[in-house]
GROMACS .gro file of C-alpha atoms in nm:
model
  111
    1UNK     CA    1  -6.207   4.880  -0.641
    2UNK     CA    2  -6.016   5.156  -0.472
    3UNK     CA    3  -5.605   5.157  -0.447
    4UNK     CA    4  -5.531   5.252  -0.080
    5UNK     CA    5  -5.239   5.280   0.078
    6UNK     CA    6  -5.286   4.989   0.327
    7UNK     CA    7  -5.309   4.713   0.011
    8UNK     CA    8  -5.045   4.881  -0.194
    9UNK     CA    9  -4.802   4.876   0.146
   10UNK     CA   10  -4.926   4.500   0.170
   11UNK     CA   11  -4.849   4.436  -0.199
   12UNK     CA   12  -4.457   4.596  -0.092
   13UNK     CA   13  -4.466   4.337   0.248
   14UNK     CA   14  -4.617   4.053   0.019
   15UNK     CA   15  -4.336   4.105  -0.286
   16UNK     CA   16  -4.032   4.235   0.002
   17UNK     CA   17  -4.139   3.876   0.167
   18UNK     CA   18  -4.134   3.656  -0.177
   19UNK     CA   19  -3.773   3.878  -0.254
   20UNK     CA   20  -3.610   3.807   0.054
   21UNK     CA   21  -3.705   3.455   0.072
   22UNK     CA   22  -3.543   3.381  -0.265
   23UNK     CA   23  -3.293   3.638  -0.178
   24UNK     CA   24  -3.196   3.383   0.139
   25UNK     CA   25  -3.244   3.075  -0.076
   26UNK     CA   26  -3.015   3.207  -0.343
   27UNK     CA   27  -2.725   3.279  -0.065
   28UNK     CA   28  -2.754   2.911   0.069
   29UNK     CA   29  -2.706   2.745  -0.291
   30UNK     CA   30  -2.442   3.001  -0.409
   31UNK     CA   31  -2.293   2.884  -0.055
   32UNK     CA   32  -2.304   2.515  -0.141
   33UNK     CA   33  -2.210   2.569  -0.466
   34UNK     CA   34  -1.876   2.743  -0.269
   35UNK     CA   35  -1.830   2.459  -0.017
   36UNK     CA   36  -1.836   2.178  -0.310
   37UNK     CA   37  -1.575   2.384  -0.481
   38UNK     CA   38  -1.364   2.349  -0.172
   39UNK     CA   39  -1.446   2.000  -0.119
   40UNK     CA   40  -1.387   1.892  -0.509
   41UNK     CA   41  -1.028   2.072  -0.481
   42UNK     CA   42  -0.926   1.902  -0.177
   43UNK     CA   43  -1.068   1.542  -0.345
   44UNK     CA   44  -0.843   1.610  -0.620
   45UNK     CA   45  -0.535   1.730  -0.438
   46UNK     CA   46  -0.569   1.399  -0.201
   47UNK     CA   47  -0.612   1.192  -0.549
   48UNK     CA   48  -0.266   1.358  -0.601
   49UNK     CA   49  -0.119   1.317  -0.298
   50UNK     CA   50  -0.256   0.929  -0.300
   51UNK     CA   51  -0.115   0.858  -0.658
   52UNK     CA   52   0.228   1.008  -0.582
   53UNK     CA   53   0.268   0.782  -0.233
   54UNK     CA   54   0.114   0.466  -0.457
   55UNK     CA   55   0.399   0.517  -0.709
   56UNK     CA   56   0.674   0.576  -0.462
   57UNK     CA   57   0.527   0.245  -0.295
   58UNK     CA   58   0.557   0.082  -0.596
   59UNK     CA   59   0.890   0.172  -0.698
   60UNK     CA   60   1.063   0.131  -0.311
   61UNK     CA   61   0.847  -0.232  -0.385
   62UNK     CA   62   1.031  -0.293  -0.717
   63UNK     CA   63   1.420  -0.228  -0.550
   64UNK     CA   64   1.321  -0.406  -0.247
   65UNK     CA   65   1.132  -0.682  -0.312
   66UNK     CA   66   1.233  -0.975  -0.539
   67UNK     CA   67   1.023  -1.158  -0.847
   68UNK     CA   68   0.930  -1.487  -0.895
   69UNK     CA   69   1.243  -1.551  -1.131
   70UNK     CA   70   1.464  -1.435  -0.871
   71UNK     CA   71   1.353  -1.642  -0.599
   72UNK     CA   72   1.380  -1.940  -0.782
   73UNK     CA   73   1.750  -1.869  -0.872
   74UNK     CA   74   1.759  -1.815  -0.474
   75UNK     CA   75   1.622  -2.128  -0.417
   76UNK     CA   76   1.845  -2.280  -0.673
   77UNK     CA   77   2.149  -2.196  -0.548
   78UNK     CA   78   2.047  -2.277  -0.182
   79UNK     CA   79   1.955  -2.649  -0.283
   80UNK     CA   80   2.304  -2.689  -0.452
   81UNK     CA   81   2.472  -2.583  -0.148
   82UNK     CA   82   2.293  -2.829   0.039
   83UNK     CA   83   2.323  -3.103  -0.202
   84UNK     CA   84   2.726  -3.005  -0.103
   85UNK     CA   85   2.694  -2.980   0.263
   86UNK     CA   86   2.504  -3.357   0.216
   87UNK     CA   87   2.795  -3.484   0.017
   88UNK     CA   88   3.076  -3.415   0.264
   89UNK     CA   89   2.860  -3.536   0.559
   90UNK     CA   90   2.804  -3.845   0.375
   91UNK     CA   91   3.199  -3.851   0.319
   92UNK     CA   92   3.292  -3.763   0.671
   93UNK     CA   93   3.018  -4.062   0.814
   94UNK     CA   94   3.249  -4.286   0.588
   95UNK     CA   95   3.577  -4.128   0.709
   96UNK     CA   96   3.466  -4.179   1.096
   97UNK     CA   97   3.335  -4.554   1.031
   98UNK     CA   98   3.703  -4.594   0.904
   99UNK     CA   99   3.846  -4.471   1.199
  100UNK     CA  100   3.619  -4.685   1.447
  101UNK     CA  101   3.718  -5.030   1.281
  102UNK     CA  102   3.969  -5.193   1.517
  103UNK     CA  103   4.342  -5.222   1.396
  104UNK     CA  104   4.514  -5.536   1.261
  105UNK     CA  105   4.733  -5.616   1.526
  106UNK     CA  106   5.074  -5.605   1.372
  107UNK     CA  107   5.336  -5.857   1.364
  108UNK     CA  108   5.656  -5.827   1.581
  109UNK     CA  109   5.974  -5.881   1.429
  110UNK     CA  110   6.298  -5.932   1.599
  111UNK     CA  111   6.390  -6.093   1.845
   0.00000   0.00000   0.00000
């Protein structure tokens, strides 16, 4: 077999071809490889970002918002000062019943 120069410039075509092909293919995962970088960085500055506004919500929940504990006390003191308002109606239905009975009509002395 003879070496010409038409099969050793096909051989360069052939091998260029397969070298620029994995060349290309090489750029396009070194690329992805790039873009997940920038995606991973910006997951884990939004984790950040996400924990700090979860802890802020859970403190501004803490100072504003009151427990179970606290409510009852709440609730506690609201049912006393009912029980109170209750008593004095009570008191004041007896105090107005007084005032409705009719008079003993009082005797006249003198002449």
């Amino acid at each position: 077999m003879i070496l010409t120069w038409e099969i050793v410039a096909a051989f360069i075509v052939v091998g260029g071809a397969i070298a620029g092909g994995f060349w290309r293919i090489w750029g396009l995962i070194d690329q992805a490889k790039k873009d997940a970088v920038v995606r991973a960085e910006a997951a884990i500055a939004l984790a950040g970002v996400t924990r700090d506004e979860l802890a802020a919500h859970k403190l501004h929940v803490a100072e504003t918002y009151t427990t179970k504990a606290g409510m009852a006390e709440q609730t506690s003191q609201i049912m006393k000062a009912i029980d109170g308002v209750s008593g004095k109606l009570d008191h004041l239905n007896g105090r107005i019943d007084g005032l409705m009975k009719p008079a003993a009509p009082r005797s006249r002395a003198g002449g």
